[in-house]
Amino acid sequence: MGSMKDVDYRLQLVRGFLEEARQDFAGGRWRAAVSGSVLAVENAGVGVLMLFGVAPTTHRPGEHLTRLMGEGTLSAEVAGMIGQLLPLFERHGSHQKMLTKYGDEEGYRLPWDIFGEEDAREAFASAETAMRIASDIAAVISSSGGKA
């Protein structure tokens, strides 16, 4: 199992990106709100992976968590929570992160032209959900003495 200090660090990153996304949303900076939310979702996933000793160098936590679930070693409770996270990684993964940074280069659409208020609202809600579920998973594993 990963160090709880490492996991706590990831969850602090999630909180920080959520707070920035909240501020960006309030200021009408939709692209920035989506970007911060995507980083929050990603770091929530990496934090969960670290609970299982997976190195924090991935930018695609959904792939690793899917494999982990496929091993059949997780409790039904933890597997169910991870199952709730997986669609968030698919929706707010690397592709969306690249769009917030570079836009749609093939279509010549700038990042600020791609994302609107509804995109920011949905991404922020997903980030809040990811934070809650990641925290719940960490609590379950911590209270069970590291057993998932």
XYZ file of N, CA, C and O in Angstrom:
592
model
N 0.835 -1.179 0.000
C 0.000 0.000 0.000
C 0.883 1.246 0.000
O 1.967 1.262 0.544
N 0.380 2.289 -0.612
C 1.112 3.545 -0.671
C 1.067 4.258 0.666
O 0.228 3.980 1.519
N 1.956 5.172 0.835
C 2.023 5.959 2.050
C 0.807 6.878 2.148
O 0.440 7.538 1.178
N 0.187 6.922 3.313
C -0.955 7.817 3.497
C -0.519 9.266 3.366
O -1.312 10.109 2.943
N 0.739 9.567 3.662
C 1.240 10.931 3.479
C 1.206 11.291 1.990
O 0.825 12.401 1.625
N 1.582 10.345 1.122
C 1.537 10.569 -0.324
C 0.092 10.751 -0.801
O -0.196 11.617 -1.624
N -0.796 9.921 -0.291
C -2.207 10.006 -0.673
C -2.788 11.333 -0.200
O -3.502 12.019 -0.943
N -2.484 11.714 1.045
C -2.964 12.993 1.573
C -2.468 14.160 0.716
O -3.211 15.115 0.475
N -1.232 14.070 0.255
C -0.684 15.113 -0.616
C -1.531 15.222 -1.889
O -1.893 16.324 -2.314
N -1.862 14.078 -2.499
C -2.684 14.089 -3.712
C -4.054 14.694 -3.437
O -4.584 15.460 -4.244
N -4.636 14.359 -2.307
C -5.951 14.901 -1.979
C -5.868 16.400 -1.712
O -6.810 17.145 -2.014
N -4.743 16.865 -1.195
C -4.548 18.306 -1.039
C -4.444 18.987 -2.398
O -4.962 20.097 -2.590
N -3.780 18.326 -3.355
C -3.745 18.852 -4.720
C -5.157 18.976 -5.281
O -5.505 19.976 -5.916
N -5.958 17.945 -5.052
C -7.343 17.969 -5.536
C -8.071 19.169 -4.946
O -8.740 19.921 -5.669
N -7.940 19.368 -3.643
C -8.610 20.505 -2.994
C -8.145 21.828 -3.586
O -8.951 22.741 -3.812
N -6.845 21.954 -3.825
C -6.309 23.182 -4.403
C -6.834 23.443 -5.808
O -7.243 24.570 -6.131
N -6.842 22.416 -6.646
C -7.366 22.585 -8.002
C -8.867 22.857 -7.985
O -9.374 23.639 -8.801
N -9.581 22.235 -7.046
C -11.013 22.513 -6.914
C -11.250 23.969 -6.529
O -12.151 24.620 -7.075
N -10.462 24.470 -5.616
C -10.628 25.860 -5.192
C -10.332 26.819 -6.344
O -11.063 27.793 -6.555
N -9.281 26.547 -7.095
C -8.984 27.388 -8.260
C -10.109 27.302 -9.289
O -10.497 28.326 -9.869
N -10.619 26.099 -9.522
C -11.715 25.936 -10.479
C -12.950 26.702 -10.009
O -13.650 27.321 -10.811
N -13.209 26.676 -8.711
C -14.343 27.417 -8.149
C -14.172 28.916 -8.418
O -15.105 29.597 -8.856
N -12.979 29.423 -8.188
C -12.708 30.838 -8.426
C -12.816 31.179 -9.913
O -13.371 32.225 -10.284
N -12.282 30.301 -10.757
C -12.359 30.530 -12.202
C -13.806 30.505 -12.679
O -14.203 31.323 -13.515
N -14.592 29.591 -12.145
C -16.001 29.522 -12.522
C -16.706 30.820 -12.121
O -17.439 31.403 -12.925
N -16.474 31.264 -10.899
C -17.111 32.499 -10.427
C -16.706 33.693 -11.292
O -17.504 34.620 -11.479
N -15.497 33.656 -11.822
C -15.017 34.746 -12.668
C -15.351 34.578 -14.142
O -14.937 35.398 -14.963
N -16.085 33.514 -14.488
C -16.465 33.308 -15.872
C -15.331 32.831 -16.762
O -15.417 32.934 -17.987
N -14.293 32.302 -16.164
C -13.159 31.761 -16.941
C -13.398 30.264 -17.137
O -12.859 29.427 -16.418
N -14.215 29.947 -18.129
C -14.692 28.586 -18.325
C -13.564 27.614 -18.642
O -13.503 26.521 -18.085
N -12.666 27.964 -19.531
C -11.559 27.076 -19.892
C -10.720 26.765 -18.669
O -10.368 25.618 -18.402
N -10.409 27.788 -17.905
C -9.594 27.597 -16.701
C -10.328 26.749 -15.665
O -9.717 25.910 -14.998
N -11.632 26.945 -15.548
C -12.414 26.134 -14.604
C -12.410 24.668 -15.020
O -12.288 23.776 -14.174
N -12.538 24.420 -16.319
C -12.474 23.040 -16.800
C -11.084 22.470 -16.557
O -10.937 21.343 -16.078
N -10.059 23.234 -16.850
C -8.678 22.759 -16.675
C -8.407 22.371 -15.223
O -7.878 21.293 -14.949
N -8.768 23.233 -14.295
C -8.562 22.919 -12.883
C -9.358 21.708 -12.446
O -8.878 20.871 -11.667
N -10.574 21.588 -12.960
C -11.416 20.441 -12.620
C -10.825 19.144 -13.147
O -10.826 18.119 -12.455
N -10.306 19.186 -14.367
C -9.677 17.999 -14.957
C -8.476 17.573 -14.125
O -8.277 16.381 -13.850
N -7.684 18.543 -13.683
C -6.523 18.211 -12.845
C -6.961 17.648 -11.495
O -6.310 16.753 -10.948
N -8.069 18.134 -10.976
C -8.593 17.591 -9.718
C -9.026 16.145 -9.896
O -8.702 15.282 -9.068
N -9.737 15.854 -10.988
C -10.181 14.482 -11.248
C -8.977 13.563 -11.398
O -8.919 12.477 -10.807
N -8.003 13.999 -12.180
C -6.809 13.175 -12.398
C -6.075 12.891 -11.094
O -5.698 11.744 -10.815
N -5.885 13.912 -10.277
C -5.162 13.716 -9.019
C -5.950 12.879 -8.028
O -5.361 12.133 -7.244
N -7.274 12.948 -8.074
C -8.083 12.067 -7.225
C -7.823 10.614 -7.608
O -7.644 9.751 -6.749
N -7.779 10.350 -8.907
C -7.503 8.994 -9.376
C -6.118 8.520 -9.018
O -5.929 7.369 -8.595
N -5.144 9.400 -9.159
C -3.772 9.029 -8.804
C -3.683 8.764 -7.303
O -3.012 7.815 -6.870
N -4.379 9.556 -6.518
C -4.392 9.320 -5.072
C -4.946 7.952 -4.723
O -4.410 7.240 -3.872
N -6.015 7.552 -5.396
C -6.583 6.221 -5.168
C -5.582 5.153 -5.588
O -5.359 4.176 -4.861
N -4.957 5.327 -6.736
C -3.953 4.351 -7.175
C -2.832 4.205 -6.159
O -2.350 3.097 -5.908
N -2.422 5.307 -5.570
C -1.332 5.266 -4.597
C -1.704 4.458 -3.361
O -0.822 3.910 -2.692
N -2.988 4.365 -3.071
C -3.426 3.521 -1.962
C -3.050 2.061 -2.193
O -2.931 1.286 -1.256
N -2.871 1.700 -3.471
C -2.544 0.331 -3.845
C -1.087 0.182 -4.268
O -0.710 -0.814 -4.877
N -0.284 1.194 -3.956
C 1.145 1.117 -4.227
C 1.544 1.418 -5.659
O 2.682 1.165 -6.049
N 0.633 1.972 -6.463
C 0.964 2.323 -7.838
C 1.670 3.670 -7.844
O 1.243 4.612 -7.176
N 2.764 3.757 -8.589
C 3.555 4.987 -8.654
C 2.705 6.138 -9.196
O 1.861 5.941 -10.071
N 2.949 7.341 -8.710
C 2.121 8.492 -9.078
C 2.485 9.133 -10.415
O 2.166 10.286 -10.646
N 3.145 8.418 -11.303
C 3.603 9.037 -12.544
C 2.602 8.924 -13.687
O 2.860 9.415 -14.774
N 1.468 8.327 -13.470
C 0.499 8.150 -14.547
C -0.371 9.388 -14.722
O -0.629 10.119 -13.776
N -0.793 9.607 -15.953
C -1.769 10.650 -16.244
C -3.074 10.023 -16.714
O -3.954 10.715 -17.183
N -3.165 8.699 -16.582
C -4.356 7.962 -16.993
C -4.766 6.983 -15.886
O -4.674 5.768 -16.053
N -5.215 7.530 -14.763
C -5.546 6.641 -13.642
C -6.668 5.665 -13.953
O -6.708 4.569 -13.398
N -7.574 6.021 -14.838
C -8.682 5.133 -15.156
C -8.238 3.802 -15.724
O -8.795 2.749 -15.387
N -7.201 3.830 -16.563
C -6.692 2.579 -17.139
C -6.146 1.659 -16.059
O -6.420 0.461 -16.056
N -5.396 2.216 -15.145
C -4.795 1.414 -14.073
C -5.857 0.912 -13.096
O -5.779 -0.224 -12.628
N -6.823 1.760 -12.793
C -7.878 1.328 -11.870
C -8.767 0.256 -12.506
O -9.225 -0.655 -11.818
N -8.980 0.345 -13.802
C -9.746 -0.700 -14.502
C -9.026 -2.034 -14.400
O -9.642 -3.072 -14.118
N -7.716 -2.011 -14.608
C -6.930 -3.250 -14.470
C -6.990 -3.784 -13.047
O -7.128 -4.989 -12.827
N -6.870 -2.890 -12.082
C -6.920 -3.293 -10.675
C -8.262 -3.960 -10.359
O -8.302 -4.992 -9.695
N -9.335 -3.397 -10.871
C -10.653 -3.999 -10.643
C -10.751 -5.366 -11.313
O -11.372 -6.274 -10.777
N -10.124 -5.513 -12.467
C -10.151 -6.773 -13.195
C -9.437 -7.908 -12.484
O -9.694 -9.082 -12.748
N -8.545 -7.559 -11.568
C -7.818 -8.587 -10.818
C -8.720 -9.318 -9.832
O -8.386 -10.410 -9.373
N -9.826 -8.695 -9.448
C -10.761 -9.336 -8.533
C -10.302 -9.389 -7.089
O -10.799 -10.202 -6.314
N -9.384 -8.525 -6.714
C -8.844 -8.558 -5.357
C -9.469 -7.494 -4.442
O -9.170 -7.472 -3.252
N -10.323 -6.665 -4.987
C -10.905 -5.575 -4.199
C -12.196 -6.023 -3.534
O -12.930 -6.858 -4.067
N -12.483 -5.416 -2.395
C -13.770 -5.662 -1.755
C -14.862 -5.091 -2.654
O -14.619 -4.199 -3.472
N -16.054 -5.582 -2.481
C -17.182 -5.090 -3.274
C -17.394 -3.598 -3.035
O -17.713 -2.851 -3.968
N -17.191 -3.156 -1.805
C -17.387 -1.746 -1.474
C -16.404 -0.861 -2.234
O -16.789 0.116 -2.873
N -15.121 -1.211 -2.171
C -14.095 -0.409 -2.845
C -14.261 -0.503 -4.361
O -14.168 0.506 -5.068
N -14.528 -1.677 -4.875
C -14.734 -1.839 -6.319
C -15.916 -0.993 -6.793
O -15.852 -0.368 -7.859
N -16.957 -0.947 -5.995
C -18.122 -0.131 -6.346
C -17.789 1.347 -6.404
O -18.241 2.061 -7.310
N -16.994 1.797 -5.456
C -16.598 3.210 -5.460
C -15.696 3.522 -6.647
O -15.848 4.562 -7.301
N -14.756 2.638 -6.930
C -13.885 2.844 -8.090
C -14.725 2.830 -9.366
O -14.489 3.633 -10.279
N -15.714 1.966 -9.413
C -16.605 1.925 -10.566
C -17.319 3.249 -10.805
O -17.603 3.613 -11.951
N -17.588 3.985 -9.739
C -18.206 5.305 -9.877
C -17.213 6.336 -10.417
O -17.611 7.323 -11.042
N -15.923 6.112 -10.156
C -14.892 7.042 -10.633
C -14.588 6.868 -12.119
O -14.276 7.846 -12.810
N -14.646 5.648 -12.610
C -14.185 5.355 -13.973
C -14.814 6.236 -15.048
O -14.085 6.739 -15.918
N -16.124 6.483 -15.032
C -16.680 7.359 -16.071
C -16.131 8.790 -15.998
O -16.045 9.471 -17.017
N -15.758 9.219 -14.816
C -15.207 10.570 -14.664
C -13.853 10.679 -15.358
O -13.544 11.700 -15.977
N -13.057 9.617 -15.261
C -11.743 9.630 -15.915
C -11.898 9.601 -17.428
O -11.116 10.214 -18.149
N -12.902 8.881 -17.882
C -13.136 8.811 -19.326
C -13.566 10.178 -19.860
O -13.069 10.639 -20.882
N -14.467 10.821 -19.152
C -14.991 12.126 -19.594
C -13.960 13.234 -19.436
O -13.871 14.128 -20.271
N -13.202 13.191 -18.361
C -12.280 14.294 -18.046
C -10.837 13.817 -18.036
O -10.079 14.101 -17.122
N -10.464 13.101 -19.066
C -9.129 12.526 -19.148
C -8.179 13.356 -19.990
O -8.326 14.569 -20.151
N -7.219 12.664 -20.532
C -6.128 13.302 -21.273
C -6.609 14.136 -22.454
O -6.068 15.215 -22.717
N -7.637 13.651 -23.149
C -8.106 14.396 -24.323
C -8.638 15.768 -23.912
O -8.291 16.791 -24.515
N -9.465 15.797 -22.873
C -10.013 17.072 -22.430
C -8.904 17.966 -21.879
O -8.904 19.177 -22.108
N -7.944 17.357 -21.185
C -6.831 18.143 -20.659
C -6.056 18.796 -21.808
O -5.683 19.970 -21.728
N -5.840 18.043 -22.878
C -5.125 18.596 -24.035
C -5.937 19.724 -24.690
O -5.363 20.724 -25.122
N -7.250 19.567 -24.756
C -8.076 20.626 -25.326
C -7.990 21.914 -24.512
O -7.992 23.008 -25.079
N -7.910 21.792 -23.180
C -7.813 23.007 -22.355
C -6.470 23.697 -22.544
O -6.362 24.906 -22.354
N -5.459 22.928 -22.915
C -4.118 23.494 -23.088
C -3.856 24.002 -24.501
O -3.274 25.068 -24.683
N -4.277 23.222 -25.492
C -3.888 23.512 -26.876
C -5.053 23.790 -27.808
O -4.844 24.186 -28.948
N -6.255 23.543 -27.355
C -7.406 23.698 -28.226
C -7.507 22.553 -29.224
O -6.875 21.515 -29.073
N -8.303 22.777 -30.245
C -8.487 21.799 -31.320
C -7.646 22.281 -32.494
O -8.097 23.096 -33.301
N -6.428 21.785 -32.569
C -5.489 22.268 -33.583
C -5.948 21.925 -34.994
O -5.746 22.723 -35.917
N -6.564 20.775 -35.166
C -7.036 20.388 -36.502
C -8.185 21.276 -36.967
O -8.291 21.599 -38.156
N -9.043 21.645 -36.050
C -10.186 22.493 -36.380
C -9.919 23.969 -36.155
O -10.814 24.798 -36.339
N -8.712 24.302 -35.719
C -8.316 25.698 -35.466
C -9.254 26.388 -34.476
O -9.583 27.554 -34.637
N -9.649 25.625 -33.432
C -10.480 26.211 -32.378
C -9.613 26.401 -31.149
O -8.991 25.453 -30.663
N -9.574 27.608 -30.660
C -8.790 27.928 -29.471
C -9.468 27.372 -28.221
O -10.696 27.216 -28.202
N -8.687 27.108 -27.186
C -9.282 26.542 -25.963
C -10.426 27.392 -25.398
O -11.414 26.854 -24.906
N -10.324 28.714 -25.508
C -11.346 29.600 -24.945
C -12.635 29.555 -25.742
O -13.683 29.947 -25.254
N -12.543 29.061 -26.986
C -13.724 28.935 -27.838
C -14.414 27.579 -27.671
O -15.538 27.406 -28.136
N -13.738 26.652 -27.048
C -14.259 25.287 -26.924
C -15.162 25.138 -25.707
O -16.197 24.484 -25.769
N -14.774 25.747 -24.601
C -15.453 25.501 -23.332
C -16.347 26.665 -22.929
O -15.942 27.817 -22.986
N -17.552 26.315 -22.485
C -18.506 27.304 -22.015
C -18.904 27.040 -20.576
O -18.361 26.151 -19.900
N -19.881 27.773 -20.125
C -20.323 27.685 -18.731
C -20.794 26.278 -18.365
O -20.450 25.766 -17.293
N -21.570 25.647 -19.234
C -22.085 24.308 -18.916
C -20.956 23.286 -18.830
O -20.977 22.398 -17.981
N -19.955 23.412 -19.707
C -18.784 22.524 -19.639
C -18.082 22.689 -18.296
O -17.687 21.703 -17.663
N -17.918 23.933 -17.879
C -17.239 24.210 -16.611
C -18.050 23.682 -15.430
O -17.501 23.096 -14.499
N -19.356 23.866 -15.491
C -20.230 23.393 -14.405
C -20.143 21.864 -14.277
O -20.013 21.326 -13.179
N -20.213 21.181 -15.418
C -20.179 19.713 -15.412
C -18.818 19.191 -14.949
O -18.736 18.259 -14.148
N -17.742 19.815 -15.424
C -16.398 19.383 -15.024
C -16.186 19.609 -13.532
O -15.613 18.755 -12.840
N -16.655 20.745 -13.028
C -16.494 21.038 -11.601
C -17.281 20.045 -10.750
O -16.777 19.558 -9.733
N -18.497 19.728 -11.162
C -19.294 18.745 -10.414
C -18.590 17.388 -10.411
O -18.560 16.699 -9.383
N -18.007 17.013 -11.538
C -17.265 15.749 -11.606
C -16.059 15.767 -10.672
O -15.758 14.763 -10.017
N -15.381 16.897 -10.614
C -14.207 17.007 -9.743
C -14.610 16.892 -8.271
O -13.930 16.229 -7.477
N -15.726 17.510 -7.918
C -16.210 17.385 -6.537
C -16.566 15.933 -6.218
O -16.244 15.435 -5.134
N -17.189 15.264 -7.159
C -17.537 13.855 -6.971
C -16.282 13.004 -6.829
O -16.193 12.138 -5.949
N -15.297 13.249 -7.686
C -14.044 12.489 -7.621
C -13.356 12.690 -6.276
O -12.834 11.741 -5.685
N -13.359 13.912 -5.782
C -12.742 14.199 -4.485
C -13.460 13.441 -3.372
O -12.824 12.815 -2.524
N -14.780 13.471 -3.399
C -15.552 12.786 -2.354
C -15.292 11.282 -2.378
O -15.029 10.672 -1.343
N -15.330 10.692 -3.566
C -15.148 9.241 -3.671
C -13.725 8.851 -3.300
O -13.521 7.869 -2.573
N -12.742 9.604 -3.765
C -11.344 9.295 -3.421
C -11.138 9.372 -1.910
O -10.477 8.514 -1.317
N -11.725 10.375 -1.280
C -11.618 10.507 0.180
C -12.301 9.339 0.882
O -11.778 8.807 1.871
N -13.455 8.929 0.363
C -14.174 7.791 0.951
C -13.355 6.503 0.820
O -13.284 5.711 1.766
N -12.749 6.296 -0.344
C -11.926 5.093 -0.543
C -10.752 5.108 0.417
O -10.441 4.091 1.052
N -10.093 6.256 0.540
C -8.955 6.361 1.456
C -9.388 6.067 2.888
O -8.678 5.361 3.624
N -10.559 6.552 3.285
C -11.054 6.298 4.633
C -11.346 4.826 4.852
O -11.016 4.265 5.910
N -11.954 4.163 3.877
C -12.273 2.749 3.997
C -10.997 1.931 4.128
O -10.875 1.045 4.992
N -10.037 2.214 3.272
C -8.792 1.453 3.299
C -8.003 1.733 4.576
O -7.462 0.817 5.192
N -7.989 2.971 4.986
C -7.292 3.335 6.224
C -7.927 2.653 7.437
O -7.222 2.114 8.298
N -9.244 2.615 7.476
C -9.924 2.019 8.634
C -9.853 0.501 8.632
O -10.051 -0.135 9.663
N -9.552 -0.083 7.472
C -9.467 -1.533 7.397
C -8.016 -2.031 7.516
O -7.735 -3.187 7.223
N -7.139 -1.124 7.919
C -5.745 -1.521 8.090
C -5.018 -1.761 6.779
O -4.106 -2.561 6.704
N -5.462 -1.068 5.719
C -4.793 -1.195 4.434
C -5.337 -2.274 3.529
O -4.780 -2.555 2.489
N -6.451 -2.898 3.940
C -7.031 -3.953 3.097
C -8.156 -3.362 2.262
O -9.046 -2.714 2.782
N -8.094 -3.621 0.962
C -9.096 -3.071 0.055
C -10.167 -4.089 -0.203
O -11.021 -3.964 -0.993
